Amino acid sequence: MKLYKELAEWWPLMSPHTEYEEEAYLFLKIIEHYHPAIKTALEFGSGGGSNAFYLKKHFSMTLTDLSLDMLKVSRELNPNCLHMQGDMRKIDVGTEFDLVFIHDAISYFTDKADLLAVMNNAKKHLKPEGLLFIMPDQYTETFEPRTSHGGIDKNGRGMRYLEWSYDSDPEDGVTETEYAYVMRDRDGRITHEHDTGKAGLFSMPEWEGLLAEAGFQANFERVVFSEEPGTYFGIAATQLN
């Protein structure tokens, strides 16, 4: 997607980190319920680092992402965190952690084999009592077509977006999202961009089965946002062996 490459510099205006405080707190409550003594955490697909901005106050974080452009955005927000570029299916950070955290970046995988590779790699990076926490955007049981919009102005620049998610083929396990961006630069110049994304749509039993194959027990935890419509569940995955 353009948003994670040539348009990455606009990310803080499309999705400012201040909008993540509540969700980071909700994730933290679940994480601490399953593992109250976390000291070190690894995030796969950390993007702009918005969740890390709040979670790093509770434990040290190493942030990884496939996009060098998004890592640049995150470094500006989280200069005290270690950043590494790599694919979450196969990156080797070289140490073990108390927590592996994966937010919505995992939703971009549309093949079960890729999900399993991520889970296996997460297990490789966990201490024996470590926790894997995954927050997918959607499940077969919870997906609903939706439209949303947002964006802010800051330091003489501004961005607004319209996001439209739908399922064009209920049989293919994939949903589509169309994005329209309008950007205003400091000189008043207006530009427009269009982006398209696809996301995997898997059932909760499918997630549970894949996690079991990777050596985890899946625990689905409801996450209720104060202003976000829809039904959401995080997965606190504890190790079976």
GROMACS .gro file of C-alpha atoms in nm:
model
  241
    1MET     CA    1   0.000   0.000   0.000
    2LYS     CA    2   0.113   0.355  -0.076
    3LEU     CA    3   0.033   0.454   0.282
    4TYR     CA    4   0.322   0.245   0.413
    5LYS     CA    5   0.566   0.353   0.144
    6GLU     CA    6   0.566   0.682  -0.045
    7LEU     CA    7   0.285   0.831   0.168
    8ALA     CA    8   0.425   0.716   0.505
    9GLU     CA    9   0.525   1.070   0.604
   10TRP     CA   10   0.153   1.153   0.620
   11TRP     CA   11   0.075   0.873   0.866
   12PRO     CA   12   0.089   1.094   1.180
   13LEU     CA   13  -0.176   1.318   1.023
   14MET     CA   14  -0.399   1.032   0.914
   15SER     CA   15  -0.370   0.828   1.235
   16PRO     CA   16  -0.215   1.039   1.515
   17HIS     CA   17  -0.071   0.849   1.810
   18THR     CA   18  -0.301   1.036   2.048
   19GLU     CA   19  -0.589   0.827   1.912
   20TYR     CA   20  -0.426   0.507   2.040
   21GLU     CA   21  -0.415   0.575   2.414
   22GLU     CA   22  -0.739   0.395   2.497
   23GLU     CA   23  -0.667   0.086   2.290
   24ALA     CA   24  -0.314   0.053   2.428
   25TYR     CA   25  -0.461   0.064   2.780
   26LEU     CA   26  -0.721  -0.201   2.692
   27PHE     CA   27  -0.454  -0.426   2.540
   28LEU     CA   28  -0.232  -0.378   2.844
   29LYS     CA   29  -0.508  -0.489   3.081
   30ILE     CA   30  -0.546  -0.818   2.893
   31ILE     CA   31  -0.171  -0.870   2.862
   32GLU     CA   32  -0.112  -0.814   3.233
   33HIS     CA   33  -0.397  -1.051   3.322
   34TYR     CA   34  -0.213  -1.336   3.151
   35HIS     CA   35   0.143  -1.225   3.229
   36PRO     CA   36   0.171  -0.969   3.510
   37ALA     CA   37   0.553  -0.960   3.512
   38ILE     CA   38   0.644  -0.851   3.159
   39LYS     CA   39   0.975  -0.668   3.130
   40THR     CA   40   1.059  -0.706   2.761
   41ALA     CA   41   0.836  -0.703   2.452
   42LEU     CA   42   0.879  -0.749   2.078
   43GLU     CA   43   0.627  -0.602   1.836
   44PHE     CA   44   0.581  -0.745   1.487
   45GLY     CA   45   0.437  -0.497   1.235
   46SER     CA   46   0.479  -0.196   1.462
   47GLY     CA   47   0.393   0.056   1.189
   48GLY     CA   48   0.409   0.414   1.309
   49GLY     CA   49   0.473   0.302   1.668
   50SER     CA   50   0.153   0.447   1.814
   51ASN     CA   51   0.072   0.158   2.049
   52ALA     CA   52   0.437   0.136   2.149
   53PHE     CA   53   0.429   0.502   2.252
   54TYR     CA   54   0.205   0.401   2.543
   55LEU     CA   55   0.312   0.041   2.607
   56LYS     CA   56   0.682   0.131   2.637
   57LYS     CA   57   0.599   0.307   2.964
   58HIS     CA   58   0.536  -0.037   3.116
   59PHE     CA   59   0.810  -0.252   2.961
   60SER     CA   60   1.096  -0.214   2.714
   61MET     CA   61   1.000  -0.265   2.350
   62THR     CA   62   1.177  -0.372   2.033
   63LEU     CA   63   0.984  -0.266   1.725
   64THR     CA   64   0.993  -0.440   1.386
   65ASP     CA   65   0.822  -0.364   1.058
   66LEU     CA   66   0.859  -0.456   0.692
   67SER     CA   67   0.843  -0.090   0.583
   68LEU     CA   68   1.154   0.123   0.630
   69ASP     CA   69   0.938   0.431   0.575
   70MET     CA   70   0.707   0.341   0.864
   71LEU     CA   71   1.006   0.263   1.086
   72LYS     CA   72   1.131   0.616   1.019
   73VAL     CA   73   0.797   0.752   1.142
   74SER     CA   74   0.814   0.533   1.452
   75ARG     CA   75   1.172   0.632   1.533
   76GLU     CA   76   1.065   0.995   1.552
   77LEU     CA   77   0.789   0.901   1.799
   78ASN     CA   78   0.986   0.638   1.991
   79PRO     CA   79   1.355   0.733   1.975
   80ASN     CA   80   1.426   0.528   2.288
   81CYS     CA   81   1.307   0.199   2.132
   82LEU     CA   82   1.519  -0.038   1.924
   83HIS     CA   83   1.387  -0.061   1.566
   84MET     CA   84   1.456  -0.342   1.318
   85GLN     CA   85   1.339  -0.390   0.960
   86GLY     CA   86   1.206  -0.731   0.862
   87ASP     CA   87   0.920  -0.962   0.767
   88MET     CA   88   0.733  -1.091   1.074
   89ARG     CA   89   0.719  -1.438   0.919
   90LYS     CA   90   1.096  -1.482   0.932
   91ILE     CA   91   1.277  -1.196   1.106
   92ASP     CA   92   1.530  -1.312   1.365
   93VAL     CA   93   1.582  -1.055   1.640
   94GLY     CA   94   1.830  -1.280   1.818
   95THR     CA   95   1.683  -1.289   2.167
   96GLU     CA   96   1.374  -1.401   2.362
   97PHE     CA   97   1.105  -1.179   2.512
   98ASP     CA   98   0.830  -1.195   2.773
   99LEU     CA   99   0.577  -1.073   2.517
  100VAL     CA  100   0.532  -1.077   2.141
  101PHE     CA  101   0.267  -0.824   2.039
  102ILE     CA  102   0.104  -0.812   1.696
  103HIS     CA  103  -0.161  -0.553   1.617
  104ASP     CA  104  -0.362  -0.521   1.295
  105ALA     CA  105  -0.065  -0.572   1.061
  106ILE     CA  106  -0.129  -0.946   1.081
  107SER     CA  107  -0.465  -0.890   0.912
  108TYR     CA  108  -0.292  -0.829   0.578
  109PHE     CA  109  -0.206  -1.198   0.546
  110THR     CA  110  -0.465  -1.380   0.337
  111ASP     CA  111  -0.304  -1.726   0.349
  112LYS     CA  112  -0.313  -1.957   0.652
  113ALA     CA  113   0.043  -2.068   0.583
  114ASP     CA  114   0.161  -1.710   0.637
  115LEU     CA  115  -0.030  -1.685   0.966
  116LEU     CA  116   0.125  -2.009   1.085
  117ALA     CA  117   0.473  -1.885   0.990
  118VAL     CA  118   0.415  -1.570   1.198
  119MET     CA  119   0.297  -1.775   1.496
  120ASN     CA  120   0.596  -2.009   1.474
  121ASN     CA  121   0.833  -1.714   1.455
  122ALA     CA  122   0.664  -1.551   1.753
  123LYS     CA  123   0.712  -1.870   1.955
  124LYS     CA  124   1.080  -1.874   1.862
  125HIS     CA  125   1.113  -1.525   2.013
  126LEU     CA  126   0.931  -1.602   2.339
  127LYS     CA  127   1.071  -1.709   2.672
  128PRO     CA  128   0.921  -2.038   2.804
  129GLU     CA  129   0.651  -1.854   3.001
  130GLY     CA  130   0.613  -1.576   2.744
  131LEU     CA  131   0.284  -1.452   2.601
  132LEU     CA  132   0.175  -1.389   2.243
  133PHE     CA  133  -0.094  -1.121   2.210
  134ILE     CA  134  -0.258  -1.071   1.869
  135MET     CA  135  -0.521  -0.811   1.784
  136PRO     CA  136  -0.669  -0.895   1.442
  137ASP     CA  137  -0.901  -0.642   1.282
  138GLN     CA  138  -1.166  -0.898   1.199
  139TYR     CA  139  -1.295  -1.254   1.214
  140THR     CA  140  -1.553  -1.430   0.999
  141GLU     CA  141  -1.789  -1.405   1.295
  142THR     CA  142  -1.745  -1.031   1.347
  143PHE     CA  143  -1.682  -0.871   1.007
  144GLU     CA  144  -1.926  -0.605   0.894
  145PRO     CA  145  -1.888  -0.371   0.593
  146ARG     CA  146  -1.805  -0.023   0.719
  147THR     CA  147  -1.705   0.326   0.620
  148SER     CA  148  -1.490   0.556   0.834
  149HIS     CA  149  -1.306   0.883   0.798
  150GLY     CA  150  -1.059   1.099   0.986
  151GLY     CA  151  -0.735   1.291   0.978
  152ILE     CA  152  -0.597   1.606   1.141
  153ASP     CA  153  -0.410   1.930   1.076
  154LYS     CA  154  -0.068   1.991   1.232
  155ASN     CA  155   0.225   2.224   1.173
  156GLY     CA  156   0.072   2.382   0.863
  157ARG     CA  157  -0.015   2.051   0.694
  158GLY     CA  158  -0.336   1.850   0.688
  159MET     CA  159  -0.474   1.518   0.573
  160ARG     CA  160  -0.821   1.367   0.551
  161TYR     CA  161  -0.916   1.014   0.449
  162LEU     CA  162  -1.221   0.809   0.363
  163GLU     CA  163  -1.200   0.433   0.424
  164TRP     CA  164  -1.452   0.184   0.282
  165SER     CA  165  -1.426  -0.187   0.376
  166TYR     CA  166  -1.639  -0.457   0.216
  167ASP     CA  167  -1.639  -0.826   0.119
  168SER     CA  168  -1.683  -0.867  -0.257
  169ASP     CA  169  -1.676  -1.248  -0.240
  170PRO     CA  170  -1.793  -1.412   0.084
  171GLU     CA  171  -1.638  -1.741  -0.027
  172ASP     CA  172  -1.274  -1.634  -0.077
  173GLY     CA  173  -1.172  -1.547   0.281
  174VAL     CA  174  -1.057  -1.199   0.179
  175THR     CA  175  -1.201  -0.852   0.238
  176GLU     CA  176  -1.122  -0.536   0.045
  177THR     CA  177  -1.067  -0.178   0.161
  178GLU     CA  178  -1.058   0.131  -0.057
  179TYR     CA  179  -0.894   0.450   0.070
  180ALA     CA  180  -0.926   0.806  -0.058
  181TYR     CA  181  -0.668   1.056   0.073
  182VAL     CA  182  -0.672   1.435   0.047
  183MET     CA  183  -0.355   1.610   0.159
  184ARG     CA  184  -0.275   1.980   0.203
  185ASP     CA  185   0.092   2.082   0.217
  186ARG     CA  186   0.236   2.386   0.397
  187ASP     CA  187   0.221   2.590   0.078
  188GLY     CA  188  -0.152   2.518   0.043
  189ARG     CA  189  -0.107   2.268  -0.241
  190ILE     CA  190  -0.377   1.997  -0.242
  191THR     CA  191  -0.307   1.644  -0.365
  192HIS     CA  192  -0.530   1.337  -0.387
  193GLU     CA  193  -0.438   0.969  -0.372
  194HIS     CA  194  -0.622   0.639  -0.390
  195ASP     CA  195  -0.511   0.320  -0.214
  196THR     CA  196  -0.639  -0.037  -0.202
  197GLY     CA  197  -0.580  -0.303   0.061
  198LYS     CA  198  -0.684  -0.665   0.117
  199ALA     CA  199  -0.717  -0.848   0.447
  200GLY     CA  200  -0.760  -1.212   0.542
  201LEU     CA  201  -1.093  -1.320   0.688
  202PHE     CA  202  -1.059  -1.628   0.909
  203SER     CA  203  -1.291  -1.775   1.168
  204MET     CA  204  -1.207  -1.788   1.537
  205PRO     CA  205  -1.178  -2.170   1.523
  206GLU     CA  206  -0.931  -2.132   1.236
  207TRP     CA  207  -0.718  -1.893   1.444
  208GLU     CA  208  -0.743  -2.132   1.738
  209GLY     CA  209  -0.636  -2.429   1.526
  210LEU     CA  210  -0.337  -2.250   1.376
  211LEU     CA  211  -0.222  -2.132   1.717
  212ALA     CA  212  -0.252  -2.487   1.854
  213GLU     CA  213  -0.042  -2.613   1.562
  214ALA     CA  214   0.224  -2.356   1.657
  215GLY     CA  215   0.212  -2.462   2.023
  216PHE     CA  216  -0.026  -2.209   2.176
  217GLN     CA  217  -0.355  -2.213   2.365
  218ALA     CA  218  -0.580  -1.938   2.227
  219ASN     CA  219  -0.783  -1.728   2.469
  220PHE     CA  220  -1.022  -1.486   2.299
  221GLU     CA  221  -1.077  -1.165   2.495
  222ARG     CA  222  -1.343  -0.908   2.407
  223VAL     CA  223  -1.209  -0.557   2.354
  224VAL     CA  224  -1.467  -0.279   2.381
  225PHE     CA  225  -1.369   0.063   2.247
  226SER     CA  226  -1.561   0.368   2.362
  227GLU     CA  227  -1.597   0.519   2.013
  228GLU     CA  228  -1.512   0.238   1.770
  229PRO     CA  229  -1.820   0.061   1.625
  230GLY     CA  230  -1.809  -0.313   1.576
  231THR     CA  231  -1.716  -0.625   1.773
  232TYR     CA  232  -1.350  -0.698   1.848
  233PHE     CA  233  -1.156  -0.978   2.016
  234GLY     CA  234  -0.788  -0.995   2.101
  235ILE     CA  235  -0.610  -1.329   2.133
  236ALA     CA  236  -0.397  -1.394   2.440
  237ALA     CA  237  -0.200  -1.704   2.336
  238THR     CA  238  -0.022  -1.895   2.610
  239GLN     CA  239   0.235  -2.161   2.530
  240LEU     CA  240   0.141  -2.529   2.547
  241ASN     CA  241   0.499  -2.648   2.586
   0.00000   0.00000   0.00000
